[in-house]
PDB file of C-alpha atoms in Angstrom:
ATOM      1  CA  UNK A   1     -67.174  35.183   3.835  1.00  0.00           C
ATOM      2  CA  UNK A   2     -69.816  37.524   4.998  1.00  0.00           C
ATOM      3  CA  UNK A   3     -70.460  40.978   3.686  1.00  0.00           C
ATOM      4  CA  UNK A   4     -69.455  42.543   6.939  1.00  0.00           C
ATOM      5  CA  UNK A   5     -66.052  41.039   6.848  1.00  0.00           C
ATOM      6  CA  UNK A   6     -65.398  42.351   3.366  1.00  0.00           C
ATOM      7  CA  UNK A   7     -66.617  45.839   4.174  1.00  0.00           C
ATOM      8  CA  UNK A   8     -64.572  45.866   7.318  1.00  0.00           C
ATOM      9  CA  UNK A   9     -61.511  44.928   5.363  1.00  0.00           C
ATOM     10  CA  UNK A  10     -62.234  47.517   2.726  1.00  0.00           C
ATOM     11  CA  UNK A  11     -62.669  50.130   5.378  1.00  0.00           C
ATOM     12  CA  UNK A  12     -59.360  49.290   6.889  1.00  0.00           C
ATOM     13  CA  UNK A  13     -57.621  49.415   3.572  1.00  0.00           C
ATOM     14  CA  UNK A  14     -58.999  52.856   2.841  1.00  0.00           C
ATOM     15  CA  UNK A  15     -57.882  53.988   6.227  1.00  0.00           C
ATOM     16  CA  UNK A  16     -54.413  52.708   5.481  1.00  0.00           C
ATOM     17  CA  UNK A  17     -54.534  54.406   2.114  1.00  0.00           C
ATOM     18  CA  UNK A  18     -55.093  57.706   3.856  1.00  0.00           C
ATOM     19  CA  UNK A  19     -52.059  57.108   5.981  1.00  0.00           C
ATOM     20  CA  UNK A  20     -50.056  56.049   2.953  1.00  0.00           C
ATOM     21  CA  UNK A  21     -50.554  59.486   1.535  1.00  0.00           C
ATOM     22  CA  UNK A  22     -48.754  60.874   4.500  1.00  0.00           C
ATOM     23  CA  UNK A  23     -45.846  58.432   4.197  1.00  0.00           C
ATOM     24  CA  UNK A  24     -42.676  59.634   2.598  1.00  0.00           C
ATOM     25  CA  UNK A  25     -40.380  57.794   0.238  1.00  0.00           C
ATOM     26  CA  UNK A  26     -36.993  56.689   1.550  1.00  0.00           C
ATOM     27  CA  UNK A  27     -34.037  55.728  -0.653  1.00  0.00           C
ATOM     28  CA  UNK A  28     -32.760  52.194  -0.331  1.00  0.00           C
ATOM     29  CA  UNK A  29     -29.435  51.586   1.380  1.00  0.00           C
ATOM     30  CA  UNK A  30     -26.432  52.022  -0.885  1.00  0.00           C
ATOM     31  CA  UNK A  31     -25.688  48.875  -2.870  1.00  0.00           C
ATOM     32  CA  UNK A  32     -21.924  49.350  -2.734  1.00  0.00           C
ATOM     33  CA  UNK A  33     -21.826  47.872   0.791  1.00  0.00           C
ATOM     34  CA  UNK A  34     -23.216  44.563  -0.573  1.00  0.00           C
ATOM     35  CA  UNK A  35     -20.409  44.132  -3.125  1.00  0.00           C
ATOM     36  CA  UNK A  36     -17.895  43.092  -0.469  1.00  0.00           C
ATOM     37  CA  UNK A  37     -20.242  40.510   1.001  1.00  0.00           C
ATOM     38  CA  UNK A  38     -21.107  39.153  -2.443  1.00  0.00           C
ATOM     39  CA  UNK A  39     -17.422  38.972  -3.329  1.00  0.00           C
ATOM     40  CA  UNK A  40     -16.696  37.132  -0.066  1.00  0.00           C
ATOM     41  CA  UNK A  41     -19.479  34.611  -0.734  1.00  0.00           C
ATOM     42  CA  UNK A  42     -18.279  34.037  -4.307  1.00  0.00           C
ATOM     43  CA  UNK A  43     -14.722  33.572  -3.046  1.00  0.00           C
ATOM     44  CA  UNK A  44     -15.860  31.024  -0.440  1.00  0.00           C
ATOM     45  CA  UNK A  45     -17.834  29.089  -3.042  1.00  0.00           C
ATOM     46  CA  UNK A  46     -14.871  29.105  -5.449  1.00  0.00           C
ATOM     47  CA  UNK A  47     -12.479  27.960  -2.703  1.00  0.00           C
ATOM     48  CA  UNK A  48     -14.868  25.185  -1.686  1.00  0.00           C
ATOM     49  CA  UNK A  49     -15.153  23.921  -5.254  1.00  0.00           C
ATOM     50  CA  UNK A  50     -11.363  24.099  -5.677  1.00  0.00           C
ATOM     51  CA  UNK A  51     -10.795  22.162  -2.438  1.00  0.00           C
ATOM     52  CA  UNK A  52     -13.286  19.477  -3.484  1.00  0.00           C
ATOM     53  CA  UNK A  53     -11.623  19.206  -6.894  1.00  0.00           C
ATOM     54  CA  UNK A  54      -8.162  18.872  -5.335  1.00  0.00           C
ATOM     55  CA  UNK A  55      -9.345  16.274  -2.809  1.00  0.00           C
ATOM     56  CA  UNK A  56     -10.987  14.206  -5.537  1.00  0.00           C
ATOM     57  CA  UNK A  57      -7.837  14.412  -7.674  1.00  0.00           C
ATOM     58  CA  UNK A  58      -5.609  13.291  -4.802  1.00  0.00           C
ATOM     59  CA  UNK A  59      -8.015  10.493  -3.955  1.00  0.00           C
ATOM     60  CA  UNK A  60      -8.084   9.287  -7.573  1.00  0.00           C
ATOM     61  CA  UNK A  61      -4.283   9.361  -7.712  1.00  0.00           C
ATOM     62  CA  UNK A  62      -4.092   7.395  -4.457  1.00  0.00           C
ATOM     63  CA  UNK A  63      -6.525   4.856  -5.850  1.00  0.00           C
ATOM     64  CA  UNK A  64      -4.397   4.453  -8.974  1.00  0.00           C
ATOM     65  CA  UNK A  65      -1.220   3.987  -6.909  1.00  0.00           C
ATOM     66  CA  UNK A  66      -2.993   1.489  -4.645  1.00  0.00           C
ATOM     67  CA  UNK A  67      -4.190  -0.495  -7.647  1.00  0.00           C
ATOM     68  CA  UNK A  68      -0.661  -0.569  -9.084  1.00  0.00           C
ATOM     69  CA  UNK A  69       0.811  -1.685  -5.751  1.00  0.00           C
ATOM     70  CA  UNK A  70      -1.807  -4.413  -5.329  1.00  0.00           C
ATOM     71  CA  UNK A  71      -0.969  -5.751  -8.794  1.00  0.00           C
ATOM     72  CA  UNK A  72       2.744  -5.723  -7.952  1.00  0.00           C
ATOM     73  CA  UNK A  73       2.097  -7.408  -4.595  1.00  0.00           C
ATOM     74  CA  UNK A  74       0.123 -10.160  -6.326  1.00  0.00           C
ATOM     75  CA  UNK A  75       2.934 -10.731  -8.839  1.00  0.00           C
ATOM     76  CA  UNK A  76       5.535 -10.828  -6.051  1.00  0.00           C
ATOM     77  CA  UNK A  77       3.423 -13.287  -4.055  1.00  0.00           C
ATOM     78  CA  UNK A  78       3.132 -15.560  -7.089  1.00  0.00           C
ATOM     79  CA  UNK A  79       6.910 -15.387  -7.588  1.00  0.00           C
ATOM     80  CA  UNK A  80       7.473 -16.146  -3.891  1.00  0.00           C
ATOM     81  CA  UNK A  81       5.258 -19.230  -4.083  1.00  0.00           C
ATOM     82  CA  UNK A  82       7.020 -20.409  -7.246  1.00  0.00           C
ATOM     83  CA  UNK A  83      10.472 -19.925  -5.686  1.00  0.00           C
ATOM     84  CA  UNK A  84       9.403 -21.668  -2.463  1.00  0.00           C
ATOM     85  CA  UNK A  85       8.188 -24.681  -4.474  1.00  0.00           C
ATOM     86  CA  UNK A  86      11.419 -24.729  -6.479  1.00  0.00           C
ATOM     87  CA  UNK A  87      13.498 -24.512  -3.284  1.00  0.00           C
ATOM     88  CA  UNK A  88      11.520 -27.329  -1.661  1.00  0.00           C
ATOM     89  CA  UNK A  89      12.150 -29.473  -4.735  1.00  0.00           C
ATOM     90  CA  UNK A  90      15.881 -28.753  -4.679  1.00  0.00           C
ATOM     91  CA  UNK A  91      16.083 -29.533  -0.961  1.00  0.00           C
ATOM     92  CA  UNK A  92      14.444 -32.920  -1.317  1.00  0.00           C
ATOM     93  CA  UNK A  93      16.621 -35.964  -0.696  1.00  0.00           C
ATOM     94  CA  UNK A  94      15.878 -37.392  -4.162  1.00  0.00           C
ATOM     95  CA  UNK A  95      17.155 -34.238  -5.873  1.00  0.00           C
ATOM     96  CA  UNK A  96      20.251 -34.122  -3.663  1.00  0.00           C
ATOM     97  CA  UNK A  97      20.983 -37.802  -4.420  1.00  0.00           C
ATOM     98  CA  UNK A  98      20.689 -37.174  -8.188  1.00  0.00           C
ATOM     99  CA  UNK A  99      22.945 -34.101  -7.951  1.00  0.00           C
ATOM    100  CA  UNK A 100      25.520 -36.094  -5.960  1.00  0.00           C
ATOM    101  CA  UNK A 101      25.423 -38.935  -8.505  1.00  0.00           C
ATOM    102  CA  UNK A 102      26.094 -36.426 -11.299  1.00  0.00           C
ATOM    103  CA  UNK A 103      29.203 -35.323  -9.386  1.00  0.00           C
ATOM    104  CA  UNK A 104      30.192 -39.005  -9.025  1.00  0.00           C
ATOM    105  CA  UNK A 105      29.767 -38.899  -5.265  1.00  0.00           C
ATOM    106  CA  UNK A 106      28.962 -42.072  -3.322  1.00  0.00           C
ATOM    107  CA  UNK A 107      27.108 -42.495  -0.022  1.00  0.00           C
ATOM    108  CA  UNK A 108      29.231 -42.627   3.125  1.00  0.00           C
ATOM    109  CA  UNK A 109      29.305 -45.855   5.132  1.00  0.00           C
ATOM    110  CA  UNK A 110      30.396 -44.203   8.398  1.00  0.00           C
ATOM    111  CA  UNK A 111      30.494 -40.708   9.832  1.00  0.00           C
ATOM    112  CA  UNK A 112      32.625 -38.626  12.120  1.00  0.00           C
ATOM    113  CA  UNK A 113      31.795 -35.278  13.667  1.00  0.00           C
ATOM    114  CA  UNK A 114      33.964 -32.393  14.793  1.00  0.00           C
ATOM    115  CA  UNK A 115      33.087 -30.495  17.956  1.00  0.00           C
ATOM    116  CA  UNK A 116      33.965 -26.861  17.291  1.00  0.00           C
ATOM    117  CA  UNK A 117      34.207 -25.793  20.940  1.00  0.00           C
ATOM    118  CA  UNK A 118      37.268 -27.929  21.704  1.00  0.00           C
ATOM    119  CA  UNK A 119      38.188 -29.352  18.278  1.00  0.00           C
ATOM    120  CA  UNK A 120      37.642 -32.994  19.264  1.00  0.00           C
ATOM    121  CA  UNK A 121      36.546 -35.611  16.724  1.00  0.00           C
ATOM    122  CA  UNK A 122      33.826 -38.093  17.655  1.00  0.00           C
ATOM    123  CA  UNK A 123      33.150 -41.215  15.626  1.00  0.00           C
ATOM    124  CA  UNK A 124      35.350 -42.905  13.054  1.00  0.00           C
ATOM    125  CA  UNK A 125      35.141 -42.098   9.385  1.00  0.00           C
ATOM    126  CA  UNK A 126      36.260 -44.771   6.973  1.00  0.00           C
ATOM    127  CA  UNK A 127      37.430 -44.290   3.428  1.00  0.00           C
ATOM    128  CA  UNK A 128      34.812 -44.739   0.745  1.00  0.00           C
ATOM    129  CA  UNK A 129      35.720 -46.868  -2.244  1.00  0.00           C
ATOM    130  CA  UNK A 130      36.017 -44.691  -5.291  1.00  0.00           C
ATOM    131  CA  UNK A 131      38.503 -43.806  -7.958  1.00  0.00           C
ATOM    132  CA  UNK A 132      38.422 -40.103  -7.279  1.00  0.00           C
ATOM    133  CA  UNK A 133      40.565 -38.524  -4.585  1.00  0.00           C
ATOM    134  CA  UNK A 134      39.998 -35.218  -2.897  1.00  0.00           C
ATOM    135  CA  UNK A 135      42.668 -32.763  -1.787  1.00  0.00           C
ATOM    136  CA  UNK A 136      41.845 -30.120   0.791  1.00  0.00           C
ATOM    137  CA  UNK A 137      43.939 -27.000   1.344  1.00  0.00           C
ATOM    138  CA  UNK A 138      44.025 -26.163   5.048  1.00  0.00           C
ATOM    139  CA  UNK A 139      43.714 -22.432   5.655  1.00  0.00           C
ATOM    140  CA  UNK A 140      45.784 -22.401   8.864  1.00  0.00           C
ATOM    141  CA  UNK A 141      48.962 -23.799   7.283  1.00  0.00           C
ATOM    142  CA  UNK A 142      48.316 -23.178   3.620  1.00  0.00           C
ATOM    143  CA  UNK A 143      49.562 -26.659   2.733  1.00  0.00           C
ATOM    144  CA  UNK A 144      47.733 -29.733   1.545  1.00  0.00           C
ATOM    145  CA  UNK A 145      47.593 -32.775   3.836  1.00  0.00           C
ATOM    146  CA  UNK A 146      49.638 -35.842   2.974  1.00  0.00           C
ATOM    147  CA  UNK A 147      47.884 -38.513   0.890  1.00  0.00           C
ATOM    148  CA  UNK A 148      47.057 -41.838   2.596  1.00  0.00           C
ATOM    149  CA  UNK A 149      47.451 -43.919  -0.584  1.00  0.00           C
TER     150      UNK A 149
END
Protein backbone atom coordinates (compact mmCIF):
# COMPACT_ATOMS: atom_id res chain seq x y z
CA UNK A 1 0.00 0.00 0.00
CA UNK A 2 1.15 3.46 -0.72
CA UNK A 3 1.35 6.29 1.73
CA UNK A 4 -1.33 8.20 -0.05
CA UNK A 5 -3.83 5.46 0.35
CA UNK A 6 -3.23 5.26 4.08
CA UNK A 7 -3.46 9.00 4.58
CA UNK A 8 -6.59 9.13 2.51
CA UNK A 9 -8.13 6.45 4.64
CA UNK A 10 -7.06 8.17 7.82
CA UNK A 11 -8.53 11.40 6.59
CA UNK A 12 -11.81 9.76 5.90
CA UNK A 13 -11.90 8.13 9.27
CA UNK A 14 -11.32 11.44 11.01
CA UNK A 15 -14.04 12.97 8.96
CA UNK A 16 -16.37 10.20 10.03
CA UNK A 17 -15.26 10.68 13.61
CA UNK A 18 -16.41 14.27 13.42
CA UNK A 19 -19.79 13.14 12.23
CA UNK A 20 -19.92 10.48 14.92
CA UNK A 21 -19.79 13.20 17.49
CA UNK A 22 -23.00 14.54 16.11
CA UNK A 23 -24.72 11.14 16.13
CA UNK A 24 -27.08 10.37 18.94
CA UNK A 25 -27.55 7.12 20.79
CA UNK A 26 -30.74 5.16 20.17
CA UNK A 27 -32.08 2.44 22.48
CA UNK A 28 -32.38 -1.03 21.01
CA UNK A 29 -35.82 -2.42 20.25
CA UNK A 30 -37.55 -3.98 23.24
CA UNK A 31 -36.49 -7.59 23.75
CA UNK A 32 -39.92 -8.71 24.93
CA UNK A 33 -41.14 -8.95 21.32
CA UNK A 34 -38.47 -11.62 20.61
CA UNK A 35 -39.67 -13.93 23.40
CA UNK A 36 -42.71 -15.06 21.42
CA UNK A 37 -40.63 -15.85 18.35
CA UNK A 38 -38.04 -17.70 20.42
CA UNK A 39 -40.78 -19.66 22.16
CA UNK A 40 -42.33 -20.55 18.79
CA UNK A 41 -38.97 -21.75 17.44
CA UNK A 42 -38.31 -23.83 20.57
CA UNK A 43 -41.80 -25.33 20.32
CA UNK A 44 -41.26 -26.24 16.65
CA UNK A 45 -37.92 -27.87 17.44
CA UNK A 46 -39.44 -29.82 20.35
CA UNK A 47 -42.38 -30.97 18.20
CA UNK A 48 -40.03 -32.04 15.42
CA UNK A 49 -37.90 -34.09 17.81
CA UNK A 50 -41.03 -35.64 19.34
CA UNK A 51 -42.41 -36.56 15.90
CA UNK A 52 -39.09 -38.14 14.89
CA UNK A 53 -38.98 -40.09 18.14
CA UNK A 54 -42.55 -41.35 17.67
CA UNK A 55 -41.93 -42.32 14.04
CA UNK A 56 -38.78 -44.23 14.97
CA UNK A 57 -40.63 -46.02 17.79
CA UNK A 58 -43.49 -47.03 15.50
CA UNK A 59 -41.04 -48.17 12.85
CA UNK A 60 -39.10 -50.28 15.37
CA UNK A 61 -42.33 -51.84 16.62
CA UNK A 62 -43.38 -52.62 13.04
CA UNK A 63 -40.01 -54.20 12.40
CA UNK A 64 -40.38 -56.38 15.49
CA UNK A 65 -43.89 -57.48 14.45
CA UNK A 66 -42.67 -58.19 10.91
CA UNK A 67 -39.82 -60.30 12.24
CA UNK A 68 -42.22 -62.27 14.45
CA UNK A 69 -44.63 -62.83 11.55
CA UNK A 70 -41.83 -63.95 9.23
CA UNK A 71 -40.70 -66.50 11.82
CA UNK A 72 -44.27 -67.77 12.20
CA UNK A 73 -44.71 -67.92 8.41
CA UNK A 74 -41.53 -69.98 8.10
CA UNK A 75 -42.72 -72.40 10.79
CA UNK A 76 -46.14 -72.73 9.14
CA UNK A 77 -44.53 -73.35 5.74
CA UNK A 78 -42.36 -76.10 7.23
CA UNK A 79 -45.45 -77.67 8.83
CA UNK A 80 -47.33 -77.44 5.52
CA UNK A 81 -44.51 -79.21 3.68
CA UNK A 82 -44.35 -81.92 6.35
CA UNK A 83 -48.13 -82.47 6.24
CA UNK A 84 -48.14 -82.54 2.42
CA UNK A 85 -45.42 -85.22 2.45
CA UNK A 86 -47.33 -87.22 5.07
CA UNK A 87 -50.55 -86.93 3.05
CA UNK A 88 -48.80 -88.03 -0.14
CA UNK A 89 -47.45 -91.06 1.70
CA UNK A 90 -50.88 -91.98 3.05
CA UNK A 91 -52.45 -91.61 -0.39
CA UNK A 92 -49.98 -93.93 -2.06
CA UNK A 93 -51.32 -97.26 -3.30
CA UNK A 94 -48.80 -99.23 -1.20
CA UNK A 95 -50.00 -97.58 2.02
CA UNK A 96 -53.65 -98.10 1.09
CA UNK A 97 -52.98 -101.78 0.32
CA UNK A 98 -51.26 -102.27 3.71
CA UNK A 99 -54.13 -100.50 5.52
CA UNK A 100 -56.68 -102.68 3.69
CA UNK A 101 -54.74 -105.84 4.57
CA UNK A 102 -54.77 -104.82 8.25
CA UNK A 103 -58.57 -104.59 8.01
CA UNK A 104 -58.60 -108.05 6.36
CA UNK A 105 -59.89 -106.64 3.09
CA UNK A 106 -59.19 -108.43 -0.19
CA UNK A 107 -58.91 -107.02 -3.72
CA UNK A 108 -62.06 -107.07 -5.83
CA UNK A 109 -62.13 -109.25 -8.94
CA UNK A 110 -64.92 -107.30 -10.67
CA UNK A 111 -66.56 -103.91 -10.32
CA UNK A 112 -69.94 -102.32 -10.72
CA UNK A 113 -70.78 -98.64 -10.80
CA UNK A 114 -73.90 -96.73 -9.85
CA UNK A 115 -75.02 -93.78 -11.96
CA UNK A 116 -76.46 -91.23 -9.53
CA UNK A 117 -78.52 -89.31 -12.09
CA UNK A 118 -80.92 -92.18 -12.80
CA UNK A 119 -79.86 -94.83 -10.25
CA UNK A 120 -78.85 -97.42 -12.85
CA UNK A 121 -76.11 -99.98 -12.17
CA UNK A 122 -73.51 -100.69 -14.84
CA UNK A 123 -71.22 -103.70 -14.69
CA UNK A 124 -71.55 -106.84 -12.62
CA UNK A 125 -70.00 -107.18 -9.20
CA UNK A 126 -69.21 -110.67 -8.01
CA UNK A 127 -68.81 -111.82 -4.45
CA UNK A 128 -65.28 -111.92 -3.13
CA UNK A 129 -64.20 -115.03 -1.27
CA UNK A 130 -63.72 -114.22 2.37
CA UNK A 131 -64.95 -115.30 5.74
CA UNK A 132 -66.16 -111.89 6.78
CA UNK A 133 -69.59 -110.61 5.81
CA UNK A 134 -70.71 -107.03 5.67
CA UNK A 135 -74.14 -105.70 6.58
CA UNK A 136 -75.25 -102.31 5.32
CA UNK A 137 -78.12 -100.35 6.84
CA UNK A 138 -80.02 -98.54 4.09
CA UNK A 139 -81.01 -95.03 5.13
CA UNK A 140 -84.19 -94.89 3.01
CA UNK A 141 -85.87 -97.89 4.66
CA UNK A 142 -83.90 -98.20 7.86
CA UNK A 143 -83.66 -101.97 7.44
CA UNK A 144 -80.75 -104.21 6.56
CA UNK A 145 -80.81 -106.06 3.23
CA UNK A 146 -81.38 -109.80 3.20
CA UNK A 147 -78.26 -111.99 3.28
CA UNK A 148 -77.40 -113.98 0.13
CA UNK A 149 -75.81 -116.89 2.02
